[in-house]
Amino acid sequence: MSGHSRLLRFLPPSVAAALASMEKQRFLSLDEIRLRENRPLAATGGEKVLFISPDGCFCSRESALTVSDADITDCLRRITERSRFSFDGAVKQGYIPFGNGMRAGVCGEALMRGESVVTISRITSINLRICRRVDAFALPLAEKYAVNGIDGTLICAPPAMGKTTFLRSIIYLLSSGVGIAKRRVGVADCRGELMSEGLSLLDCDVMSGCPKGYALEVLTRVMNPEVIICDELSAAEESAILEAANCGVPVIASVHAANVKEALSRPFVGRLCAAGVFKTTVTLARRNGNFYCDIGEVDRP
Amino acid sequence: MRIAAALIIAVCCYFVGCSFASAQKAACERLKGIVRLLAHMENRMRGSGERLTVILGGFCDSALEKCGFLDELRSNNKDCWERAARQAELPDDCISELALFGRSLGTVGLDEQLNTLESLKKLIEAKSDAESKGLAAKQKSTRAVFGLAGALAGLLLL
């Protein structure tokens, strides 16, 4: 069952019915479903924002299906399996992992205690991201590794260009030995997004549900990995990445940036590249629904 | 013949009284079972962050199993708490409180959930304490009333 059809059971009946009656190819082209309280049902396909009518057609904003507050509550009940209390940490950070590798971004009214956010007490928008698996997406990178060996790799792309899909692909290729000899792979999957769609059955070590920095530290220290893979780097993980690289474990990580130049302009990425942690770069692009990757090298001063 | 019939009536009435008394005890046990369930939920929510299905799946209580309360809860349907409370033949005020709790369960954050759980637990606990306090005397008088009624009916027959 694909991520798209699995998604339907997490949606309120009116929204699920609209999507189920949508033409299959159109439905498969969607990346995100957006539910906003008392607003029209919207979806994202590539870079387009699309509105969806009750009978599953793309339509104008005015004729789109309106999502009610009861729909939002119902959707939350479904994605949390009636256990919102067990997602407090994630909700606080604006997301809810669900359905084996899918993720819902949530926002609304935050509840503050002093200076810190306790939780999002009233959720008014849900963005359901549909996970994909394209096994051969990272094959050019695996083939490069087979010739030159694995080195630190930075994957740059703006949101919705397939960073997570690319990482899922490289996890699959390295752990199952496709295009390269099988490797010991450590995965820092703090949001539970990477190990989806059957990847949980692969021979790799996964640390999830904790900050990436901690996951990187534990994987490096105790699992003796040959490579560590993690999603969406931030400045908070800089020292853990450096530590892993200094222990001789290359890190493959993604970062939000339109291109390598933009990524290097972020101070922590610049410092990591200058320290020689990342030697290879991958830029992702998407044209007509197809994913493309461009492999390059970091220019060191 | 009449003596035998009178004896049978008296004994039957006494046993009916006994069964009423044990039903009173079972009702009290069910309330205690709900308090145990709420305490279990509180501990698991606080300690392990598990989902509701896992939390409920990991709880056993003979009083609640017997009356079908747990089976109804594990169905995880909408209004399952209200239906479970009705199935267990709980007092009306407990049914409405459990129904209210069931509707909010799983829709709020951890702190709020623990607060509602705690206040419901206190309420059911108070109800259960009140019921168990007078239970022994109540059971005794039920058996005695039915026994005496049976004896009276037997005497009238004679």
Short mmCIF file of C-alpha atoms in Angstrom, two decimals:
data_model
loop_
_atom_site.label_atom_id
_atom_site.label_comp_id
_atom_site.label_asym_id
_atom_site.label_seq_id
_atom_site.Cartn_x
_atom_site.Cartn_y
_atom_site.Cartn_z
CA MET A 1 0.00 0.00 0.00
CA SER A 2 1.54 3.39 -1.00
CA GLY A 3 1.85 6.36 1.34
CA HIS A 4 -1.02 7.99 -0.51
CA SER A 5 -3.56 5.23 0.08
CA ARG A 6 -2.37 4.74 3.67
CA LEU A 7 -2.99 8.41 4.28
CA LEU A 8 -6.74 8.14 3.64
CA ARG A 9 -7.49 6.37 6.90
CA PHE A 10 -6.03 9.26 8.87
CA LEU A 11 -8.29 11.83 7.26
CA PRO A 12 -11.79 12.89 8.33
CA PRO A 13 -14.49 11.16 6.21
CA SER A 14 -15.39 14.17 4.02
CA VAL A 15 -11.74 14.84 3.11
CA ALA A 16 -10.96 11.13 2.62
CA ALA A 17 -14.00 10.80 0.33
CA ALA A 18 -12.88 13.77 -1.78
CA LEU A 19 -9.36 12.37 -2.17
CA ALA A 20 -10.57 8.82 -2.78
CA SER A 21 -12.70 10.01 -5.68
CA MET A 22 -9.77 11.91 -7.19
CA GLU A 23 -8.17 10.59 -10.38
CA LYS A 24 -5.34 8.25 -9.32
CA GLN A 25 -2.48 10.01 -11.16
CA ARG A 26 -3.50 13.36 -9.73
CA PHE A 27 -3.71 11.95 -6.24
CA LEU A 28 -0.25 10.37 -6.57
CA SER A 29 1.22 13.70 -7.67
CA LEU A 30 0.29 15.34 -4.34
CA ASP A 31 3.00 15.94 -1.73
CA GLU A 32 0.97 17.48 1.05
CA ILE A 33 -2.63 17.78 2.16
CA ARG A 34 -3.42 20.95 4.08
CA LEU A 35 -6.34 21.17 6.49
CA ARG A 36 -7.05 24.61 7.92
CA GLU A 37 -9.95 25.30 10.25
CA ASN A 38 -12.92 26.79 8.34
CA ARG A 39 -10.79 27.20 5.23
CA PRO A 40 -10.83 25.39 1.90
CA LEU A 41 -9.13 21.99 1.58
CA ALA A 42 -5.78 22.54 -0.12
CA ALA A 43 -2.96 20.36 -1.35
CA THR A 44 0.56 20.86 -2.64
CA GLY A 45 1.84 19.12 -5.74
CA GLY A 46 5.39 20.14 -6.69
CA GLU A 47 5.34 23.86 -6.10
CA LYS A 48 1.67 24.39 -6.89
CA VAL A 49 -1.04 25.08 -4.32
CA LEU A 50 -4.23 23.33 -5.35
CA PHE A 51 -7.76 23.46 -3.94
CA ILE A 52 -9.89 20.33 -3.87
CA SER A 53 -13.64 20.14 -4.35
CA PRO A 54 -15.91 17.65 -2.47
CA ASP A 55 -15.92 15.41 -5.56
CA GLY A 56 -12.11 15.29 -5.74
CA CYS A 57 -11.40 17.75 -8.54
CA PHE A 58 -8.92 20.61 -8.51
CA CYS A 59 -11.02 23.77 -8.36
CA SER A 60 -11.10 27.42 -7.39
CA ARG A 61 -10.79 28.44 -3.74
CA GLU A 62 -14.50 29.29 -3.60
CA SER A 63 -15.75 25.88 -4.71
CA ALA A 64 -13.33 23.86 -2.58
CA LEU A 65 -14.44 21.63 0.29
CA THR A 66 -14.43 23.58 3.56
CA VAL A 67 -12.59 21.95 6.46
CA SER A 68 -14.50 22.37 9.74
CA ASP A 69 -13.10 22.47 13.27
CA ALA A 70 -14.69 19.04 13.83
CA ASP A 71 -12.65 17.75 10.85
CA ILE A 72 -9.46 19.06 12.45
CA THR A 73 -10.33 17.37 15.76
CA ASP A 74 -11.23 14.14 13.96
CA CYS A 75 -7.98 14.18 11.98
CA LEU A 76 -5.95 14.78 15.15
CA ARG A 77 -7.77 11.93 16.86
CA ARG A 78 -6.89 9.64 13.97
CA ILE A 79 -3.23 10.57 13.57
CA THR A 80 -2.58 10.39 17.31
CA GLU A 81 -4.65 7.19 17.70
CA ARG A 82 -6.67 9.03 20.36
CA SER A 83 -3.46 9.57 22.32
CA ARG A 84 -2.57 13.22 21.92
CA PHE A 85 -0.98 13.08 25.39
CA SER A 86 1.79 10.82 24.11
CA PHE A 87 2.83 13.34 21.44
CA ASP A 88 3.40 16.31 23.76
CA GLY A 89 7.09 16.71 22.94
CA ALA A 90 6.52 16.54 19.20
CA VAL A 91 3.43 18.80 19.23
CA LYS A 92 5.46 21.39 21.10
CA GLN A 93 7.87 21.37 18.15
CA GLY A 94 5.01 21.61 15.66
CA TYR A 95 4.71 18.10 14.27
CA ILE A 96 3.09 14.72 14.90
CA PRO A 97 4.66 11.57 13.45
CA PHE A 98 2.08 9.03 12.33
CA GLY A 99 1.36 6.03 10.16
CA ASN A 100 4.87 4.60 10.03
CA GLY A 101 6.97 7.40 8.62
CA MET A 102 4.47 10.10 7.78
CA ARG A 103 4.51 13.47 9.43
CA ALA A 104 1.87 16.08 10.11
CA GLY A 105 2.99 19.64 10.69
CA VAL A 106 0.65 21.37 13.15
CA CYS A 107 0.14 24.93 14.29
CA GLY A 108 -2.37 27.00 16.20
CA GLU A 109 -2.48 28.65 19.61
CA ALA A 110 0.53 27.86 21.78
CA LEU A 111 0.26 27.55 25.55
CA MET A 112 3.12 29.34 27.31
CA ARG A 113 4.41 28.87 30.84
CA GLY A 114 6.77 31.73 31.57
CA GLU A 115 9.11 31.98 28.63
CA SER A 116 8.71 28.43 27.35
CA VAL A 117 6.10 26.79 25.15
CA VAL A 118 4.20 24.04 26.98
CA THR A 119 2.24 22.78 23.99
CA ILE A 120 0.03 23.89 21.12
CA SER A 121 -3.26 23.88 22.98
CA ARG A 122 -5.58 24.58 20.04
CA ILE A 123 -4.51 23.21 16.69
CA THR A 124 -6.05 25.02 13.74
CA SER A 125 -3.89 23.87 10.81
CA ILE A 126 -2.59 20.44 9.86
CA ASN A 127 -0.20 19.81 7.01
CA LEU A 128 -0.03 16.09 6.22
CA ARG A 129 3.14 15.25 4.32
CA ILE A 130 3.01 12.13 2.23
CA CYS A 131 6.12 10.00 2.37
CA ARG A 132 7.59 8.51 -0.78
CA ARG A 133 10.12 5.83 -1.46
CA VAL A 134 12.22 6.05 -4.61
CA ASP A 135 14.88 3.38 -4.07
CA ALA A 136 17.14 4.32 -6.98
CA PHE A 137 17.09 8.07 -6.33
CA ALA A 138 20.51 8.06 -4.61
CA LEU A 139 22.06 5.40 -6.87
CA PRO A 140 24.52 7.89 -8.51
CA LEU A 141 25.81 8.77 -5.03
CA ALA A 142 26.10 5.09 -4.01
CA GLU A 143 28.06 4.41 -7.20
CA LYS A 144 30.37 7.34 -6.45
CA TYR A 145 30.92 5.92 -2.95
CA ALA A 146 31.68 2.50 -4.47
CA VAL A 147 34.55 4.05 -6.44
CA ASN A 148 35.88 6.73 -4.06
CA GLY A 149 34.73 5.47 -0.65
CA ILE A 150 32.13 7.10 1.58
CA ASP A 151 32.82 10.66 2.64
CA GLY A 152 30.83 13.33 4.47
CA THR A 153 28.00 14.45 2.23
CA LEU A 154 25.77 17.48 2.42
CA ILE A 155 22.41 17.29 0.66
CA CYS A 156 20.99 20.69 -0.18
CA ALA A 157 17.50 21.44 -1.39
CA PRO A 158 14.61 23.71 -0.56
CA PRO A 159 11.57 22.17 1.20
CA ALA A 160 9.56 19.55 -0.75
CA MET A 161 12.39 18.80 -3.21
CA GLY A 162 12.93 15.27 -1.92
CA LYS A 163 15.65 15.53 0.75
CA THR A 164 14.01 12.92 2.95
CA THR A 165 13.21 10.72 -0.06
CA PHE A 166 16.89 10.93 -1.10
CA LEU A 167 18.04 9.99 2.42
CA ARG A 168 15.61 7.04 2.51
CA SER A 169 17.09 5.91 -0.77
CA ILE A 170 20.71 6.12 0.42
CA ILE A 171 19.78 4.31 3.66
CA TYR A 172 18.26 1.53 1.55
CA LEU A 173 21.20 1.32 -0.87
CA LEU A 174 23.94 1.31 1.78
CA SER A 175 22.19 -1.06 4.20
CA SER A 176 21.18 -3.56 1.59
CA GLY A 177 24.32 -3.31 -0.52
CA VAL A 178 22.78 -2.12 -3.77
CA GLY A 179 25.29 -0.36 -6.05
CA ILE A 180 27.91 -0.63 -3.30
CA ALA A 181 29.07 -3.22 -0.75
CA LYS A 182 26.79 -3.50 2.27
CA ARG A 183 27.70 -1.06 5.10
CA ARG A 184 26.95 -0.62 8.79
CA VAL A 185 24.56 2.32 8.73
CA GLY A 186 23.50 4.39 11.73
CA VAL A 187 20.39 6.54 11.34
CA ALA A 188 19.58 9.53 13.55
CA ASP A 189 15.85 9.72 12.87
CA CYS A 190 14.61 12.05 15.56
CA ARG A 191 11.22 12.72 13.98
CA GLY A 192 10.53 9.15 12.91
CA GLU A 193 10.35 10.13 9.25
CA LEU A 194 13.28 8.34 7.66
CA MET A 195 12.54 4.77 8.60
CA SER A 196 9.23 4.33 6.83
CA GLU A 197 7.74 2.34 3.99
CA GLY A 198 9.43 -0.94 4.86
CA LEU A 199 12.82 0.60 5.67
CA SER A 200 12.36 -0.46 9.29
CA LEU A 201 13.17 -3.99 8.17
CA LEU A 202 16.63 -3.02 6.91
CA ASP A 203 19.86 -3.97 8.70
CA CYS A 204 20.70 -0.59 10.15
CA ASP A 205 20.81 0.95 13.62
CA VAL A 206 18.24 3.65 14.29
CA MET A 207 18.07 6.17 17.13
CA SER A 208 14.74 7.94 17.09
CA GLY A 209 12.57 10.11 19.32
CA CYS A 210 15.50 12.12 20.70
CA PRO A 211 17.49 15.20 19.65
CA LYS A 212 19.75 14.56 16.66
CA GLY A 213 22.87 15.63 18.53
CA TYR A 214 22.27 12.97 21.19
CA ALA A 215 21.45 10.34 18.55
CA LEU A 216 24.68 11.11 16.67
CA GLU A 217 26.68 10.88 19.89
CA VAL A 218 25.17 7.51 20.89
CA LEU A 219 25.49 6.01 17.40
CA THR A 220 29.14 7.08 17.13
CA ARG A 221 30.05 5.91 20.61
CA VAL A 222 28.34 2.55 20.83
CA MET A 223 27.25 1.24 17.43
CA ASN A 224 30.51 1.42 15.48
CA PRO A 225 28.82 2.61 12.28
CA GLU A 226 30.61 3.04 8.96
CA VAL A 227 28.35 5.94 8.10
CA ILE A 228 25.70 8.00 9.91
CA ILE A 229 22.70 9.46 8.15
CA CYS A 230 20.54 12.26 9.52
CA ASP A 231 17.88 14.64 8.29
CA GLU A 232 17.73 18.45 8.43
CA LEU A 233 20.87 19.62 10.17
CA SER A 234 20.80 22.64 12.43
CA ALA A 235 23.39 24.56 14.41
CA ALA A 236 22.51 22.52 17.52
CA GLU A 237 24.12 19.41 16.02
CA GLU A 238 27.36 21.06 14.95
CA SER A 239 29.53 19.69 17.76
CA ALA A 240 28.04 16.17 17.53
CA ILE A 241 28.70 16.10 13.77
CA LEU A 242 32.27 17.28 14.31
CA GLU A 243 32.76 14.63 16.99
CA ALA A 244 31.48 11.88 14.67
CA ALA A 245 33.69 13.08 11.82
CA ASN A 246 36.70 13.25 14.14
CA CYS A 247 36.04 9.63 15.08
CA GLY A 248 36.30 8.74 11.41
CA VAL A 249 32.58 8.25 10.81
CA PRO A 250 31.37 10.11 7.72
CA VAL A 251 27.99 11.83 8.06
CA ILE A 252 25.41 12.15 5.30
CA ALA A 253 23.04 14.96 6.22
CA SER A 254 20.50 17.19 4.58
CA VAL A 255 20.08 20.91 5.02
CA HIS A 256 17.45 23.41 3.89
CA ALA A 257 19.04 25.54 1.16
CA ALA A 258 18.32 26.28 -2.49
CA ASN A 259 21.91 25.43 -3.48
CA VAL A 260 25.36 24.73 -2.07
CA LYS A 261 26.33 28.40 -2.01
CA GLU A 262 23.27 29.25 0.07
CA ALA A 263 23.99 26.33 2.40
CA LEU A 264 27.59 27.45 2.90
CA SER A 265 26.39 30.92 3.80
CA ARG A 266 24.86 29.47 6.96
CA PRO A 267 27.65 29.87 9.53
CA PHE A 268 27.53 26.36 11.04
CA VAL A 269 27.52 24.69 7.61
CA GLY A 270 30.42 26.88 6.54
CA ARG A 271 32.38 25.91 9.66
CA LEU A 272 31.67 22.18 9.18
CA CYS A 273 32.76 22.32 5.54
CA ALA A 274 35.87 24.30 6.43
CA ALA A 275 36.70 21.61 9.00
CA GLY A 276 36.49 19.02 6.23
CA VAL A 277 33.41 17.24 7.60
CA PHE A 278 31.55 17.49 4.29
CA LYS A 279 33.46 16.85 1.08
CA THR A 280 30.65 15.89 -1.27
CA THR A 281 27.54 17.91 -2.02
CA VAL A 282 24.28 16.83 -3.57
CA THR A 283 21.77 19.32 -4.91
CA LEU A 284 18.26 18.09 -5.55
CA ALA A 285 15.75 19.29 -8.07
CA ARG A 286 12.32 18.24 -9.21
CA ARG A 287 10.96 18.67 -12.71
CA ASN A 288 7.58 17.38 -13.91
CA GLY A 289 7.22 15.29 -10.80
CA ASN A 290 10.59 13.54 -11.30
CA PHE A 291 13.48 13.82 -8.87
CA TYR A 292 17.00 14.73 -10.01
CA CYS A 293 20.28 14.89 -8.10
CA ASP A 294 23.45 16.72 -8.95
CA ILE A 295 26.61 15.54 -7.20
CA GLY A 296 29.50 17.92 -6.63
CA GLU A 297 32.36 18.66 -4.27
CA VAL A 298 32.80 21.28 -1.61
CA ASP A 299 35.23 24.01 -2.66
CA ARG A 300 37.60 24.39 0.24
CA PRO A 301 39.49 27.63 0.65
CA MET B 1 -45.87 -31.45 52.02
CA ARG B 2 -46.73 -27.94 53.15
CA ILE B 3 -43.79 -27.89 55.50
CA ALA B 4 -41.44 -28.88 52.66
CA ALA B 5 -42.89 -26.17 50.40
CA ALA B 6 -42.57 -23.56 53.14
CA LEU B 7 -38.97 -24.56 53.71
CA ILE B 8 -38.18 -24.37 49.99
CA ILE B 9 -39.70 -20.89 49.76
CA ALA B 10 -37.74 -19.67 52.77
CA VAL B 11 -34.45 -21.10 51.49
CA CYS B 12 -35.02 -19.76 47.95
CA CYS B 13 -35.76 -16.29 49.27
CA TYR B 14 -32.61 -16.42 51.38
CA PHE B 15 -30.50 -17.35 48.34
CA VAL B 16 -32.10 -14.60 46.26
CA GLY B 17 -31.05 -12.27 49.04
CA CYS B 18 -27.52 -13.70 48.90
CA SER B 19 -27.34 -13.12 45.15
CA PHE B 20 -28.52 -9.50 45.56
CA ALA B 21 -25.85 -9.06 48.24
CA SER B 22 -23.11 -10.39 45.97
CA ALA B 23 -24.35 -8.13 43.14
CA GLN B 24 -23.89 -5.20 45.53
CA LYS B 25 -20.37 -6.40 46.23
CA ALA B 26 -19.64 -6.82 42.50
CA ALA B 27 -20.85 -3.25 41.82
CA CYS B 28 -18.49 -2.03 44.48
CA GLU B 29 -15.63 -4.10 42.99
CA ARG B 30 -16.29 -2.58 39.57
CA LEU B 31 -15.90 0.93 41.00
CA LYS B 32 -12.66 -0.15 42.66
CA GLY B 33 -11.57 -1.67 39.32
CA ILE B 34 -12.17 1.65 37.57
CA VAL B 35 -10.05 3.43 40.17
CA ARG B 36 -7.27 0.87 39.53
CA LEU B 37 -7.65 1.40 35.76
CA LEU B 38 -7.39 5.18 36.12
CA ALA B 39 -4.32 4.82 38.33
CA HIS B 40 -2.75 2.49 35.74
CA MET B 41 -3.50 4.98 32.95
CA GLU B 42 -2.00 7.81 34.96
CA ASN B 43 1.21 5.89 35.63
CA ARG B 44 1.66 4.77 32.04
CA MET B 45 0.87 8.19 30.58
CA ARG B 46 3.28 9.85 32.95
CA GLY B 47 6.03 7.26 32.69
CA SER B 48 6.09 5.73 29.25
CA GLY B 49 4.27 8.01 26.84
CA GLU B 50 2.54 5.00 25.29
CA ARG B 51 -0.56 5.14 23.11
CA LEU B 52 -4.00 4.52 24.57
CA THR B 53 -4.42 1.15 22.87
CA VAL B 54 -1.17 -0.10 24.44
CA ILE B 55 -2.09 1.33 27.84
CA LEU B 56 -5.52 -0.31 27.84
CA GLY B 57 -4.15 -3.52 26.35
CA GLY B 58 -1.71 -3.84 29.25
CA PHE B 59 -4.36 -3.67 31.98
CA CYS B 60 -6.17 -6.65 33.51
CA ASP B 61 -8.83 -6.60 36.18
CA SER B 62 -11.20 -9.48 36.79
CA ALA B 63 -14.10 -7.27 37.98
CA LEU B 64 -13.93 -5.13 34.83
CA GLU B 65 -13.27 -8.08 32.51
CA LYS B 66 -16.32 -9.97 33.81
CA CYS B 67 -18.76 -7.14 33.14
CA GLY B 68 -17.34 -6.41 29.66
CA PHE B 69 -16.13 -2.93 30.62
CA LEU B 70 -12.58 -3.49 29.33
CA ASP B 71 -13.70 -5.17 26.09
CA GLU B 72 -15.85 -2.16 25.31
CA LEU B 73 -12.96 0.23 26.04
CA ARG B 74 -10.52 -1.73 23.90
CA SER B 75 -12.86 -1.36 20.93
CA ASN B 76 -11.55 2.26 21.01
CA ASN B 77 -14.77 3.49 19.41
CA LYS B 78 -16.33 6.87 19.79
CA ASP B 79 -18.31 6.98 23.08
CA CYS B 80 -16.78 3.68 24.19
CA TRP B 81 -16.35 4.98 27.74
CA GLU B 82 -20.04 5.80 28.05
CA ARG B 83 -21.04 2.43 26.61
CA ALA B 84 -18.60 0.63 28.87
CA ALA B 85 -19.95 2.44 31.94
CA ARG B 86 -23.53 1.53 30.99
CA GLN B 87 -22.49 -2.07 30.36
CA ALA B 88 -20.98 -2.21 33.86
CA GLU B 89 -24.24 -0.84 35.32
CA LEU B 90 -22.49 1.91 37.21
CA PRO B 91 -24.38 4.63 39.09
CA ASP B 92 -25.78 7.37 36.82
CA ASP B 93 -23.45 10.09 38.07
CA CYS B 94 -20.40 7.86 37.36
CA ILE B 95 -21.71 7.11 33.85
CA SER B 96 -21.98 10.79 33.01
CA GLU B 97 -18.53 11.56 34.42
CA LEU B 98 -16.91 8.65 32.55
CA ALA B 99 -18.72 9.66 29.35
CA LEU B 100 -17.40 13.20 29.66
CA PHE B 101 -13.88 11.94 30.35
CA GLY B 102 -14.04 9.53 27.41
CA ARG B 103 -14.98 12.31 25.01
CA SER B 104 -11.97 14.42 26.00
CA LEU B 105 -9.54 11.48 26.30
CA GLY B 106 -6.71 11.71 23.79
CA THR B 107 -7.64 15.14 22.50
CA VAL B 108 -5.59 17.26 24.90
CA GLY B 109 -1.95 17.53 25.95
CA LEU B 110 -0.37 15.47 28.73
CA ASP B 111 -0.75 17.99 31.58
CA GLU B 112 -4.41 18.62 30.88
CA GLN B 113 -5.04 14.90 30.40
CA LEU B 114 -3.42 14.05 33.73
CA ASN B 115 -5.48 16.73 35.48
CA THR B 116 -8.79 15.39 34.15
CA LEU B 117 -7.69 11.85 34.94
CA GLU B 118 -6.78 12.81 38.50
CA SER B 119 -10.08 14.57 39.20
CA LEU B 120 -12.09 11.67 37.75
CA LYS B 121 -10.09 9.22 39.83
CA LYS B 122 -10.80 11.21 43.01
CA LEU B 123 -14.50 11.31 42.23
CA ILE B 124 -14.82 7.57 41.54
CA GLU B 125 -12.63 6.79 44.54
CA ALA B 126 -14.92 8.81 46.81
CA LYS B 127 -17.95 7.03 45.38
CA SER B 128 -16.28 3.64 45.78
CA ASP B 129 -15.24 4.42 49.40
CA ALA B 130 -18.77 5.48 50.26
CA GLU B 131 -20.16 2.30 48.72
CA SER B 132 -17.68 -0.02 50.45
CA LYS B 133 -18.10 1.60 53.86
CA GLY B 134 -21.66 0.43 54.30
CA LEU B 135 -21.29 -2.63 52.09
CA ALA B 136 -21.01 -5.32 54.78
CA ALA B 137 -24.03 -4.01 56.69
CA LYS B 138 -25.98 -3.57 53.48
CA GLN B 139 -25.19 -7.13 52.36
CA LYS B 140 -26.15 -8.50 55.78
CA SER B 141 -29.48 -6.65 55.84
CA THR B 142 -30.30 -7.67 52.25
CA ARG B 143 -29.75 -11.34 53.11
CA ALA B 144 -31.75 -10.92 56.36
CA VAL B 145 -34.68 -9.13 54.69
CA PHE B 146 -34.96 -11.74 51.94
CA GLY B 147 -34.54 -14.56 54.47
CA LEU B 148 -37.24 -13.14 56.72
CA ALA B 149 -39.57 -12.48 53.77
CA GLY B 150 -39.09 -16.11 52.75
CA ALA B 151 -39.79 -17.31 56.29
CA LEU B 152 -42.91 -15.15 56.46
CA ALA B 153 -44.16 -16.49 53.13
CA GLY B 154 -43.47 -20.01 54.42
CA LEU B 155 -45.41 -19.34 57.62
CA LEU B 156 -48.34 -17.94 55.69
CA LEU B 157 -48.39 -21.08 53.57
CA LEU B 158 -48.53 -23.23 56.68
#
